[in-house]
Short mmCIF file of C-alpha atoms (C1' of nucleotides) in Angstrom, two decimals:
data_model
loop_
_atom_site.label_atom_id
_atom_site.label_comp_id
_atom_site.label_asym_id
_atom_site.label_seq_id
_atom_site.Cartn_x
_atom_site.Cartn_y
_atom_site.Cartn_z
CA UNK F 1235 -13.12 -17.12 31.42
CA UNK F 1236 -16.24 -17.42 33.24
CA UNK F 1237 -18.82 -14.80 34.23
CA UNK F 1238 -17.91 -12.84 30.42
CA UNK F 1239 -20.18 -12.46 27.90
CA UNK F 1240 -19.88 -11.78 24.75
CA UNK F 1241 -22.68 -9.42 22.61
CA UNK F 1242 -22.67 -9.58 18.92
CA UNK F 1243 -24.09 -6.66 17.63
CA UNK F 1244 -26.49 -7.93 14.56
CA UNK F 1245 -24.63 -6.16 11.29
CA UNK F 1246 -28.35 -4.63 10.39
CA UNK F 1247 -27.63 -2.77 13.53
CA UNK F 1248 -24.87 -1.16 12.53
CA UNK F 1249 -24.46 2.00 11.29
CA UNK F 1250 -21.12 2.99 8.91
CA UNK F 1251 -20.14 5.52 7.01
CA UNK F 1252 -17.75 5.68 4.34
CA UNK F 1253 -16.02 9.32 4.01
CA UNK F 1254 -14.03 10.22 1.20
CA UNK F 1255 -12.55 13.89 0.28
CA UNK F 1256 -13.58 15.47 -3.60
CA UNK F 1257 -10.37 15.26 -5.18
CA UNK F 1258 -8.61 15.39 -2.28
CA UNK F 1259 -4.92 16.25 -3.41
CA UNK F 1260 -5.75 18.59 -5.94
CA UNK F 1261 -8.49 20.29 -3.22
CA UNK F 1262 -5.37 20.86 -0.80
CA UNK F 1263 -3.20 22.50 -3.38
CA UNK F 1264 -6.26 25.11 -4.65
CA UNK F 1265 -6.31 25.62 -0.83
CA UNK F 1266 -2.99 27.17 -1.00
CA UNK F 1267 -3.21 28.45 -4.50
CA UNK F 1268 -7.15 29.59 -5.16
CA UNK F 1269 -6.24 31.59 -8.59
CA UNK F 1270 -6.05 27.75 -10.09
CA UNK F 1271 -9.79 27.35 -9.12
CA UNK F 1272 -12.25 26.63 -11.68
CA UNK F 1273 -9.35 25.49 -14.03
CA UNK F 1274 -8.16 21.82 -14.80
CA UNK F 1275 -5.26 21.04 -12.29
CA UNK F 1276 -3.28 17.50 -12.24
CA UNK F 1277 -0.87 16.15 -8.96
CA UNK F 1278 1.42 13.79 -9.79
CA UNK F 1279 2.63 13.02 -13.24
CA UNK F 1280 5.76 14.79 -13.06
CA UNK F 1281 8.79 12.90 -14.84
CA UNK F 1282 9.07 11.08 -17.97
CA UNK F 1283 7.42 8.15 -16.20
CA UNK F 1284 5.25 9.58 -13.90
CA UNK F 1285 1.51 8.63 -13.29
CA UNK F 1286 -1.50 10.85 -12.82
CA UNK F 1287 -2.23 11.11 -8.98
CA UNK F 1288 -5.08 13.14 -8.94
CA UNK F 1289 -7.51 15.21 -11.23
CA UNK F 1290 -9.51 18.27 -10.76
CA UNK F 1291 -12.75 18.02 -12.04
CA UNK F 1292 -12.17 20.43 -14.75
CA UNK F 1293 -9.18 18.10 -15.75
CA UNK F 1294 -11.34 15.38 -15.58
CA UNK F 1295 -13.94 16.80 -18.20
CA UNK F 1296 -11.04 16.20 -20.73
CA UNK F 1297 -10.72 12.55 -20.03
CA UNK F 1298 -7.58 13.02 -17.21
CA UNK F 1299 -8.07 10.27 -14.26
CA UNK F 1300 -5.69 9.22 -11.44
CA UNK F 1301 -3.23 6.76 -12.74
CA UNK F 1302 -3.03 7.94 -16.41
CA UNK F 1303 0.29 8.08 -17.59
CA UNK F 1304 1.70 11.56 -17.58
CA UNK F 1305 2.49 11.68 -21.07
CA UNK F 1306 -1.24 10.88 -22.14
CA UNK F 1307 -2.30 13.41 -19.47
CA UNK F 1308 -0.65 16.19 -21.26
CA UNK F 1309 -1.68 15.29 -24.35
CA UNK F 1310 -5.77 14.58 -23.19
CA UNK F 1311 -5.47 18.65 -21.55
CA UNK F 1312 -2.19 20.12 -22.27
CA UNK F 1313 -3.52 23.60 -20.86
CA UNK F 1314 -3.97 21.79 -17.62
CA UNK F 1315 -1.52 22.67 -14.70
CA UNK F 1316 0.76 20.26 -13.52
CA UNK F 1317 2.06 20.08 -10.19
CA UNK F 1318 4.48 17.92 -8.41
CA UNK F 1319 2.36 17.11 -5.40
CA UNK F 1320 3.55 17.44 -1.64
CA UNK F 1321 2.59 14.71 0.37
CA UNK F 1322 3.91 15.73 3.77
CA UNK F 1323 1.21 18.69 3.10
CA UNK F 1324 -1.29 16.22 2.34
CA UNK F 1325 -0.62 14.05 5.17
CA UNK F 1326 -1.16 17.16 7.83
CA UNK F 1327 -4.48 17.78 6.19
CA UNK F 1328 -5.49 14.56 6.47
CA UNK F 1329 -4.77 14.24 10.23
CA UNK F 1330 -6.72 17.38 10.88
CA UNK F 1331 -9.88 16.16 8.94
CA UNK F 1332 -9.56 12.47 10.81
CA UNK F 1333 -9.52 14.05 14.28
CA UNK F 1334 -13.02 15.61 13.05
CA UNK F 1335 -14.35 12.51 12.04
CA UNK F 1336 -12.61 11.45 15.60
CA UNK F 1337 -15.05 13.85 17.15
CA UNK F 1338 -18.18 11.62 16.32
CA UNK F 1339 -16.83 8.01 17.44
CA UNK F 1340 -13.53 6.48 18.25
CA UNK F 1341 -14.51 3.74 15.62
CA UNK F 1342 -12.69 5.77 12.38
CA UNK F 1343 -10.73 2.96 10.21
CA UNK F 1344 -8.70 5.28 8.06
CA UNK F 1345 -7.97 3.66 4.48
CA UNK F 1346 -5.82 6.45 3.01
CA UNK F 1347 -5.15 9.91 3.66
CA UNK F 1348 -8.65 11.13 2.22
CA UNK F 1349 -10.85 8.31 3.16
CA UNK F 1350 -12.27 6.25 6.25
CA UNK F 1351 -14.46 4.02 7.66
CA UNK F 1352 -16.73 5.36 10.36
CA UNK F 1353 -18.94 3.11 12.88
CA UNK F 1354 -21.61 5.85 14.32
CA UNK F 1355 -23.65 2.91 15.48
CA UNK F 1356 -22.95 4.21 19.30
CA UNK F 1357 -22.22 7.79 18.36
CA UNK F 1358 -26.01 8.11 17.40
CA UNK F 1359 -27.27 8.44 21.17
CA UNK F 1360 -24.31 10.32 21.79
CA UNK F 1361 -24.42 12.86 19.84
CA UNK F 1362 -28.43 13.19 19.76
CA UNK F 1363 -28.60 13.48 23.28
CA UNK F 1364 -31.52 11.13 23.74
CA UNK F 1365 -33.11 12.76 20.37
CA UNK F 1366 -31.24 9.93 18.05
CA UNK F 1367 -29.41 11.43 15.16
CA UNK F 1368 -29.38 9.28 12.13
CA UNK F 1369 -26.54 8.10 9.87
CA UNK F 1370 -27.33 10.57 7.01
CA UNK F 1371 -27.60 13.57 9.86
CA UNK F 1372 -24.14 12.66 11.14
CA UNK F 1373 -22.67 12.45 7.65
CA UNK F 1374 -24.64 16.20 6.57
CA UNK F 1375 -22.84 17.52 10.20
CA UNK F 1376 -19.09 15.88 9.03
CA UNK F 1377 -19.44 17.20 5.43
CA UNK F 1378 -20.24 21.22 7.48
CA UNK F 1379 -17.53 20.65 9.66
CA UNK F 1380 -14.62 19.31 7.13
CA UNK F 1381 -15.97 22.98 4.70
CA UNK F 1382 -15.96 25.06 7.69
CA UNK F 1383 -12.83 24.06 9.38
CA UNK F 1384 -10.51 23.19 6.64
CA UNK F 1385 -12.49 24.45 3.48
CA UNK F 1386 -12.56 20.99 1.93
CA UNK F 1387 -15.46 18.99 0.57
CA UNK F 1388 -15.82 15.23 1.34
CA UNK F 1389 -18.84 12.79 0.38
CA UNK F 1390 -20.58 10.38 2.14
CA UNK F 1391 -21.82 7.15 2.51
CA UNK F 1392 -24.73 5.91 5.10
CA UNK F 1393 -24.93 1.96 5.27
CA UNK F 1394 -25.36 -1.08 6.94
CA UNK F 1395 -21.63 -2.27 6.27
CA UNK F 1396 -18.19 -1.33 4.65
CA UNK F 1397 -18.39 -1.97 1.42
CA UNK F 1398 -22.09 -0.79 0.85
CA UNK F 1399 -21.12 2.45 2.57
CA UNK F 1400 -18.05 3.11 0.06
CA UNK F 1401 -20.40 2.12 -2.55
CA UNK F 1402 -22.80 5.03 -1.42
CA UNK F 1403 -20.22 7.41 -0.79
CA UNK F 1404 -18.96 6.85 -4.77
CA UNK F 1405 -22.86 7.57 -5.39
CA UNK F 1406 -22.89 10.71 -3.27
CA UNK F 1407 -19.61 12.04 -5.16
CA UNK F 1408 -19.40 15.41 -7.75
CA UNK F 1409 -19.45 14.59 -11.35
CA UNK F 1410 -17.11 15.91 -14.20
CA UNK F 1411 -18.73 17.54 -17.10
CA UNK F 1412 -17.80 19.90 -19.87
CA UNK F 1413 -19.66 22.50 -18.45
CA UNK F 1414 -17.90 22.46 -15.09
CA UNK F 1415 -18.32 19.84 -11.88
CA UNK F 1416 -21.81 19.18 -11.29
CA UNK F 1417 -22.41 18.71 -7.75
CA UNK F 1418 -23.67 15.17 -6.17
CA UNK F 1419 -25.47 14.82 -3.10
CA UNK F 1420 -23.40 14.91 -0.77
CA UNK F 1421 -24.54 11.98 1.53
CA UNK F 1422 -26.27 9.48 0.11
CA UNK F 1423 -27.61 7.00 2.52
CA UNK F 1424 -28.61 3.29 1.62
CA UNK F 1425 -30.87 1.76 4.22
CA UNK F 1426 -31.00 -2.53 4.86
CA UNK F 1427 -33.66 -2.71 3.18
CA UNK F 1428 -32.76 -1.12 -0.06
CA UNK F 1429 -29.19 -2.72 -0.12
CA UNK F 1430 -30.31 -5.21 -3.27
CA UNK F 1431 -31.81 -2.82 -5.49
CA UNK F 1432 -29.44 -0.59 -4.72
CA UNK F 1433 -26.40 -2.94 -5.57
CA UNK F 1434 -27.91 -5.34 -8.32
CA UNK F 1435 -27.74 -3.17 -11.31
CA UNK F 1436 -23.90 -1.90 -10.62
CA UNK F 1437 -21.54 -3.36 -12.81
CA UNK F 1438 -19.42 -6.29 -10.99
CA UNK F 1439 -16.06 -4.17 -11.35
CA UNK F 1440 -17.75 -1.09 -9.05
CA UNK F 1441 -16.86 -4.19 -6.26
CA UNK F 1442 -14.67 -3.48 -4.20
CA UNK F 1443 -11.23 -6.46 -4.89
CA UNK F 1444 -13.21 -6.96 -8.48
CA UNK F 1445 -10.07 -5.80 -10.96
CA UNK F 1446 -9.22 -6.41 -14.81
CA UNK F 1447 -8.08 -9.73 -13.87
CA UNK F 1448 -11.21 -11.16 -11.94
CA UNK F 1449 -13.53 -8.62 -14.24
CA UNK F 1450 -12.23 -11.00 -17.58
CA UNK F 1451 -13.23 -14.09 -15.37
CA UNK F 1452 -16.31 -13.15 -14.15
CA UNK F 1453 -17.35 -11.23 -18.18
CA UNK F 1454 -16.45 -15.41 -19.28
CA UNK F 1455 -19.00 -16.45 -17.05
CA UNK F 1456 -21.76 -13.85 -18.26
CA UNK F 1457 -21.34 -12.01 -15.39
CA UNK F 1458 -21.71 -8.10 -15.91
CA UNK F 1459 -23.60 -6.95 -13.09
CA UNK F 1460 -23.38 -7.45 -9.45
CA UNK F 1461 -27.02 -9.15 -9.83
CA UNK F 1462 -25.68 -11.71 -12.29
CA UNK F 1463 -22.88 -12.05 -9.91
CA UNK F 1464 -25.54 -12.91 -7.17
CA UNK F 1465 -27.06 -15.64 -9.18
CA UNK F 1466 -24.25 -17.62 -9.47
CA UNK F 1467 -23.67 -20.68 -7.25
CA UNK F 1468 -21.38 -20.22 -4.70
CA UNK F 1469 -19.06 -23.05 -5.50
CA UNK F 1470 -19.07 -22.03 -9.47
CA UNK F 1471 -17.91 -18.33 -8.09
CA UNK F 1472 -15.17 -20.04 -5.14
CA UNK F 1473 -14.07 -22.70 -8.15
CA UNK F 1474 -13.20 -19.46 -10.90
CA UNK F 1475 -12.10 -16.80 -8.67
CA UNK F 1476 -10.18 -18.90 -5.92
CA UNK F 1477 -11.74 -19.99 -1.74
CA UNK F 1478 -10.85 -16.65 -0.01
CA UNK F 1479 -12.10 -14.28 -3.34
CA UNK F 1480 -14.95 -16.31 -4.33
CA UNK F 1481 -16.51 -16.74 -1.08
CA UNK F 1482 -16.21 -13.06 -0.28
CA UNK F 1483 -17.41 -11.71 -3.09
CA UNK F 1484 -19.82 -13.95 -3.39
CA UNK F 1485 -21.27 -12.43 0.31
CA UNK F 1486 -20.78 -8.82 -1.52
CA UNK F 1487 -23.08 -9.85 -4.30
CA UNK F 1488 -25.66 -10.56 -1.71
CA UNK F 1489 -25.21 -7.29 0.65
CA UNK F 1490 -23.43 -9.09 3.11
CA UNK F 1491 -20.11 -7.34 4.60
CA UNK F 1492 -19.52 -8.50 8.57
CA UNK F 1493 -15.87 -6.61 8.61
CA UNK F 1494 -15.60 -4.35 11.44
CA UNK F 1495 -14.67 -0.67 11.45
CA UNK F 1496 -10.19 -1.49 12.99
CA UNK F 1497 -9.55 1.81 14.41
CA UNK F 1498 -5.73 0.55 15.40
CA UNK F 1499 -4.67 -0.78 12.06
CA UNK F 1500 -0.96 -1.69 12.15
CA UNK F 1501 1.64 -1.42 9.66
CA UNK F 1502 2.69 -4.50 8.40
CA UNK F 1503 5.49 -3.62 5.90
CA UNK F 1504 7.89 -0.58 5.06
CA UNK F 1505 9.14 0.30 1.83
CA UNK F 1506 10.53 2.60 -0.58
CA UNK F 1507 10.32 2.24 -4.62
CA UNK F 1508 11.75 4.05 -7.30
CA UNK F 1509 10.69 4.12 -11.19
CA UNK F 1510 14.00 6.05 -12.63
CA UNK F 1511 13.92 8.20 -15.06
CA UNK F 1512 16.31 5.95 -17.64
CA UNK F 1513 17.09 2.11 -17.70
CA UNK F 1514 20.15 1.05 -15.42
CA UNK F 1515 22.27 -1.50 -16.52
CA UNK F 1516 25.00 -2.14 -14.49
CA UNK F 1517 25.60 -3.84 -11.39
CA UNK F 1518 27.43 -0.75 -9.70
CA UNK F 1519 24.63 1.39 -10.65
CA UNK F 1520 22.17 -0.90 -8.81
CA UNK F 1521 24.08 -1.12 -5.93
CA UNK F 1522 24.18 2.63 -5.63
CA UNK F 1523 20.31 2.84 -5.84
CA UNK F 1524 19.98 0.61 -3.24
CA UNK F 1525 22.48 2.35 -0.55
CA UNK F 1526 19.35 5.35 -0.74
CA UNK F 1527 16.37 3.00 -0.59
CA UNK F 1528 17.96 1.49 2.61
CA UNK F 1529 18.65 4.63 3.53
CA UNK F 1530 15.19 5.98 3.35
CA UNK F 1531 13.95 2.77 4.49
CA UNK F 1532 15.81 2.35 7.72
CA UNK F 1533 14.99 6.17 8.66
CA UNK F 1534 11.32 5.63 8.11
CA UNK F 1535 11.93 2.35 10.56
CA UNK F 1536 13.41 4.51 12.98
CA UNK F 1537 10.69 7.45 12.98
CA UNK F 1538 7.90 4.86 13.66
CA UNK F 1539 10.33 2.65 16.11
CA UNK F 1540 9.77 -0.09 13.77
CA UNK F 1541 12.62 -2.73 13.11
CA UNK F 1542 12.10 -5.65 10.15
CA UNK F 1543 12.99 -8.95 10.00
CA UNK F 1544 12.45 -9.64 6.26
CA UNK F 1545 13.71 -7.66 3.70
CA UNK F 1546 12.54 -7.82 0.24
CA UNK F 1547 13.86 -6.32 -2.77
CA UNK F 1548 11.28 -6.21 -6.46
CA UNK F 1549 13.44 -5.13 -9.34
CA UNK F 1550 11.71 -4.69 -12.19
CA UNK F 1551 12.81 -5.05 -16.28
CA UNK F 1552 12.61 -2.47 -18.96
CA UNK F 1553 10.07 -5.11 -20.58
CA UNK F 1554 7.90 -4.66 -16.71
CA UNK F 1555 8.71 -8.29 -15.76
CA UNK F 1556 9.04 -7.80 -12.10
CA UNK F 1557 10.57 -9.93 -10.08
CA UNK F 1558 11.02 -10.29 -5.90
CA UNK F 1559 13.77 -11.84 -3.54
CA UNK F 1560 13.34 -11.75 -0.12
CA UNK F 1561 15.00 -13.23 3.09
CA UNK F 1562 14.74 -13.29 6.65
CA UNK F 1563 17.11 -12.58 9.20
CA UNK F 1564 17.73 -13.85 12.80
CA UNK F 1565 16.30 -10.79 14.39
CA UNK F 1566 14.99 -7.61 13.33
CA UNK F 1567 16.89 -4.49 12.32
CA UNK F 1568 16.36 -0.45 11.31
CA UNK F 1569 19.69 0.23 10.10
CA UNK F 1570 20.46 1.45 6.78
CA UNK F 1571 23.53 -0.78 6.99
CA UNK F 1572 21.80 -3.92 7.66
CA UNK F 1573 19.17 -3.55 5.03
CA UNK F 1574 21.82 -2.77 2.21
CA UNK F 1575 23.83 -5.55 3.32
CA UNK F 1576 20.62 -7.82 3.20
CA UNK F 1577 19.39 -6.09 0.11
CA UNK F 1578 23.07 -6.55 -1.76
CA UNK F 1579 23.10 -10.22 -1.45
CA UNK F 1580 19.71 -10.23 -2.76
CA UNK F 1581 20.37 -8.78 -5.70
CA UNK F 1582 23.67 -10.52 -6.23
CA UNK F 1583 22.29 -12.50 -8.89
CA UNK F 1584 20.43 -11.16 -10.90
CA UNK F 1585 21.32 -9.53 -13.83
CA UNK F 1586 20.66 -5.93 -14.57
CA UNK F 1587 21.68 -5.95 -18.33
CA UNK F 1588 18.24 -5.94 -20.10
CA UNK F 1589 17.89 -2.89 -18.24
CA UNK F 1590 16.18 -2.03 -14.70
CA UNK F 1591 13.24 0.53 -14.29
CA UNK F 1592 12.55 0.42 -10.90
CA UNK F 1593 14.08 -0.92 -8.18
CA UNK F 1594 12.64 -1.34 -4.29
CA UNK F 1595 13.03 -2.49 -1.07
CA UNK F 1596 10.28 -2.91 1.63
CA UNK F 1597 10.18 -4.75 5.04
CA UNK F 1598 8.12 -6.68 6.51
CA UNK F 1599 7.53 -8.84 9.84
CA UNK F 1600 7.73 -6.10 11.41
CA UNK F 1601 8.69 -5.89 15.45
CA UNK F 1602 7.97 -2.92 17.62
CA UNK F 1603 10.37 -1.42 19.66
CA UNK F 1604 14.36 -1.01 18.82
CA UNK F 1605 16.26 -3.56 16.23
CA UNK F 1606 18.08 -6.51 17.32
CA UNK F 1607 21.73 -5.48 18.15
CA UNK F 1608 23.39 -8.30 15.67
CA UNK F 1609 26.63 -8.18 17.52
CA UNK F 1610 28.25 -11.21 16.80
CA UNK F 1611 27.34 -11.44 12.99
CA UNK F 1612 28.28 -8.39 12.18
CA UNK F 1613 31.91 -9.07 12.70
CA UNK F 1614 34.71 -7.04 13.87
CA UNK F 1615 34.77 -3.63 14.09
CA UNK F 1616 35.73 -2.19 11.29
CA UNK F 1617 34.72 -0.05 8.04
CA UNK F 1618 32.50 -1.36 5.57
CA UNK F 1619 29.58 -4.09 5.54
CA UNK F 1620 30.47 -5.65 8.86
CA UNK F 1621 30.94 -2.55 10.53
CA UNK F 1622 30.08 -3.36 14.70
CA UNK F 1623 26.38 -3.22 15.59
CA UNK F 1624 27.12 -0.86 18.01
CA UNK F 1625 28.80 1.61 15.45
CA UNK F 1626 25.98 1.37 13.70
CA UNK F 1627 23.60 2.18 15.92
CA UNK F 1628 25.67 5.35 17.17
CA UNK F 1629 25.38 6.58 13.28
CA UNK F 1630 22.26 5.79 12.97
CA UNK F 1631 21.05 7.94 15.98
CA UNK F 1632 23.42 11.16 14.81
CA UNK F 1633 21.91 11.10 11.31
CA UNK F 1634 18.53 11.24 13.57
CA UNK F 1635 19.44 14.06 15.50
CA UNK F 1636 20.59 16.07 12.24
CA UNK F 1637 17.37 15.53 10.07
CA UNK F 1638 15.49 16.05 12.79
CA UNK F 1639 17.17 19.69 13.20
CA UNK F 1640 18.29 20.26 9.59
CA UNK F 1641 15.72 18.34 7.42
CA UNK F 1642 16.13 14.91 5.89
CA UNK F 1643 18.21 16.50 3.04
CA UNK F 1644 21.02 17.77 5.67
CA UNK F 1645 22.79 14.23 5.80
CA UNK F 1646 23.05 11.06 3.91
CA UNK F 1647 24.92 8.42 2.19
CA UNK F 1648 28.22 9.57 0.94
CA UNK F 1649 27.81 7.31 -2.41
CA UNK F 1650 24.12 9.34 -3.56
CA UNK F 1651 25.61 12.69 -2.15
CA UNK F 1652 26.32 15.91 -4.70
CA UNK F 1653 30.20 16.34 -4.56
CA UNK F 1654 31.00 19.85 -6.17
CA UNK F 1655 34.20 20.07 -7.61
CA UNK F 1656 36.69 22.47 -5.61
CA UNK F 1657 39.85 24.20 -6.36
CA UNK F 1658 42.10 22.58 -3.58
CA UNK F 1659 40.99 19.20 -5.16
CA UNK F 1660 39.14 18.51 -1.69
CA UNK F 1661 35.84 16.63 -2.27
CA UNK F 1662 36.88 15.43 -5.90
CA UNK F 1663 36.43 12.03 -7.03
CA UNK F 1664 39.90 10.98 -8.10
CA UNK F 1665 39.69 7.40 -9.84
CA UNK F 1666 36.68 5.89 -10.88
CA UNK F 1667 33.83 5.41 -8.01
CA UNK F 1668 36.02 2.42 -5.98
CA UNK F 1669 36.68 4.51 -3.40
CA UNK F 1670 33.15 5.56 -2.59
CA UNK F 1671 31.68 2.33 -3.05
CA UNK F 1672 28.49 1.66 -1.58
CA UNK F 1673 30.57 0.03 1.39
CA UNK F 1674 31.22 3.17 2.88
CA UNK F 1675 27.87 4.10 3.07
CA UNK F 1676 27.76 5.33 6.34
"C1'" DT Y 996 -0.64 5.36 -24.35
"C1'" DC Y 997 2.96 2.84 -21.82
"C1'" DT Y 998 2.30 2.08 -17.44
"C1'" DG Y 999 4.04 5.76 -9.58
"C1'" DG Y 1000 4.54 4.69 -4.91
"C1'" DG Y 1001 2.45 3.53 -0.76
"C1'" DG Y 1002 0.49 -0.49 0.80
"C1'" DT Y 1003 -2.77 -5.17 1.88
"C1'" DC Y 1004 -4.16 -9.79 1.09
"C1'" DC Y 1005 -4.09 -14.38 -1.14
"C1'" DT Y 1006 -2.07 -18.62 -3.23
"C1'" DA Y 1007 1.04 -22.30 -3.69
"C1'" DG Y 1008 4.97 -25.07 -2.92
"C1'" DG Y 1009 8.57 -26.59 0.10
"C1'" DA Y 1010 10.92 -27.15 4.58
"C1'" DC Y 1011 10.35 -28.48 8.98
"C1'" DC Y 1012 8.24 -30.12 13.29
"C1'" DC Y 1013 5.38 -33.10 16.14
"C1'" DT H 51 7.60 -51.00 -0.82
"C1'" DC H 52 5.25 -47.19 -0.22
"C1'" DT H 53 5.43 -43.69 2.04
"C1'" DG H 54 -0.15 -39.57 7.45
"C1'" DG H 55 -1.92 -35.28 8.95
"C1'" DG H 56 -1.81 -30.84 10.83
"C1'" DG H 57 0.46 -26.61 11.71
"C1'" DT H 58 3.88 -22.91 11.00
"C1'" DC H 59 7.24 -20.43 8.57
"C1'" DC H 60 9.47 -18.95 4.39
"C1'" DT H 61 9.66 -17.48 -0.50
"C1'" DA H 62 7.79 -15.84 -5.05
"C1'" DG H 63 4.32 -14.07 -7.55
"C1'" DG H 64 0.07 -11.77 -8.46
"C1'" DA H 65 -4.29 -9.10 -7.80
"C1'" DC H 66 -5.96 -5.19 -5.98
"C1'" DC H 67 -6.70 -0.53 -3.67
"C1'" DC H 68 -5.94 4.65 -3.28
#
DNA sequence: TCTGGGGTCCTAGGACCC
DNA sequence: TCTGGGGTCCTAGGACCC
């Protein structure tokens, strides 16, 4: 194209910021429970298997951290109070506080529900109406806003780039102690020309992709800080920690982070897991489990008028060996039926008897828009796995219409639904589970 | 101590195509 | 008898993040 040009805004030009709620679940649920405030609170970690999803700071002071298994969680604080955590709650918290950080630039790259990526490099004029506001003055106004409107703290981080920002923001963050949280600072700005010093004594693992395995890689090639990290050769780094890893990190060692702030991140896969809370063993059993992860799946497809062409299905031992078989199909689809049929002959051979822990399916290649109608493989019309496309697609949209009335609990598969016994017999499983296989899952 | 559930990205080998 | 090079897609596994 002629007549374009393009401008490259230098990265020392940039300014980014790195916002990331205090204890963000936990935060939400003192919101609607303040009595718990001031004492140790966990999220998550409900369950014999469960996992620690967040920590108050108070539950923190007795060694409790996000990811802990539950059982060592209530042994570290047994006092502590446990809740089950309610994402949907979380989620409409989180899109509140991103529309304020929306307020200050259209550049917000959000990385979870209670952190993003900000680019304020052209909000500074903006909002300083010709008197330029400065990174650490728009993070101070964020951090009012987020405590006045929603009564929620956040810290941030002022950089150059990404990673140097989230690095601040960790900085800027509350500490746990045994005397109670001790504040941080709130915002802690790095400028260019303090990005080394700033960086060089952190240990390598505070970098952000550095985990056990590349930490035990780097700690055999004397590494232990992200200076001694920046003194090592490119190549050696790119020939221990792979091309893509090494070369990266490498540029991290050295304050160097040219990523843009991707406001319009897309999803690339949809999935459901479940840990359960014994071992199956059986064939049927699996089979079962995976007529509700389609199920859940497909509906999550349908809400975000997503369709996938591959489906993949991890399964993973009692011993944690996890394995994953995927496949793709022809076209794209958002039907529960489709993925279970996909996910069943998956599955098909492997064998459950050492004992499954969790099973899951996800989807990926994703198309937008509605699924492939897969007419003339899906075979005649009739009930079970080849029931007509069209069918299908009719069920699909009732079961749509009733969550969306009744809430997703109002319908589902017959095979995972509670069947109460009744005196006229009606509604009683007669012999064995045949007769409400998985094939008549919808 | 015994390891969640939502994801993203990378690697490596093989099939296939031109 | 010895068998290119580049690109894309698929599959399986693994590391990592919050």
């Amino acid at each position: 194209v002629t007549g374009v040009r393009l401008f490259v805004m230098p990265s020392t030009d940039r300014t980014i910021l790195h916002v990331d709620m205090d204890a963000f679940f936990v935060s939400v649920e003192l919101l609607d429970a303040p009595e718990l405030r001031g004492h140790p609170v966990v999220v998550g970690g409900d369950g014999p298997r469960g996992v620690v999803a967040a920590a108050s700071y108070e539950a923190r002071a007795f060694g409790v951290h996000s990811a802990m298994p539950a059982v060592q969680a209530r042994r570290l604080c047994p006092h502590a109070t446990f809740l089950a955590g309610r994402y949907e709650r979380y989620a409409q918290v989180s899109r509140r506080v991103m529309a304020i950080f929306g307020s200050f630039t259209p550049l917000v790259e959000p990385l979870s529900l209670d952190e993003a990526f900000l680019d304020v490099s052209g909000a500074l004029r903006v909002h300083g109406r010709g008197a330029a506001l400065s990174g650490g003055e728009i993070g101070r106004h964020i951090r009012r806003r987020v405590l006045d409107e929603e009564g929620l703290t956040c810290s941030v981080g002022v950089a150059t780039n990404k990673f140097v920002a989230k690095l601040a923001s960790e900085a800027a963050k509350p500490r746990a102690s045994a005397g109670g949280p001790v504040p941080g600072e709130g915002v802690t700005v790095v400028d260019g020309d303090e990005v080394l010093a700033f960086l060089h004594p952190l240990p390598v693992g505070a970098l952000w992709g550095v985990g056990p395995a590349t930490l035990a890689r780097l700690s055999r090639l004397g590494v232990v800080t992200v200076g001694d990290l920046a003194r090592i050769p490119r190549d050696v780094v790119a020939h221990t920690l792979g091309q893509a890893a090494g070369h990266h990190l490498h540029a991290l060692a050295h304050g160097v982070d040219e990523r843009p702030v991707e406001p319009d991140q897309r999803a690339k896969s949809v999935g459901h897991e479940e840990t359960f809370a014994t071992d199956r063993y059986t064939a049927r059993e699996v089979q079962r489990e995976l007529v509700r992860l389609a199920d859940a799946v497909a509906g999550r497809l349908r809400r975000h008028g997503l369709a996938g062409r591959t489906v993949t299905v991890k399964v993973r031992f009692s011993d944690f060996r996890t394995i994953t078989r995927s496949l793709t199909l022809p076209g794209p689809v958002d039907s529960g039926g489709a993925l279970l049929e996909a996910a069943r002959s998956l599955v098909a051979d492997v064998d459950p008897s050492p004992g499954v822990r969790l099973l899951g399916l996800s989807t990926s290649n994703l198309r937008q828009g509605a699924a492939e109608q897969l007419t003339l493989l899906d075979g005649p019309r009739r009930a079970g796995p080849g029931v007509a496309a069209a069918d299908r697609q009719e069920t699909d949209q009732a079961v749509d219409r009733i969550r969306e009335r009744f809430g997703a609990g109002a319908i589902g598969p017959a095979t995972v639904a509670h069947r109460p016994r009744r005196a006229d017999g009606l509604g009683v499983k007669t012999r064995g589970d045949q007769q409400w296989g998985p094939d008549r899952a919808e």
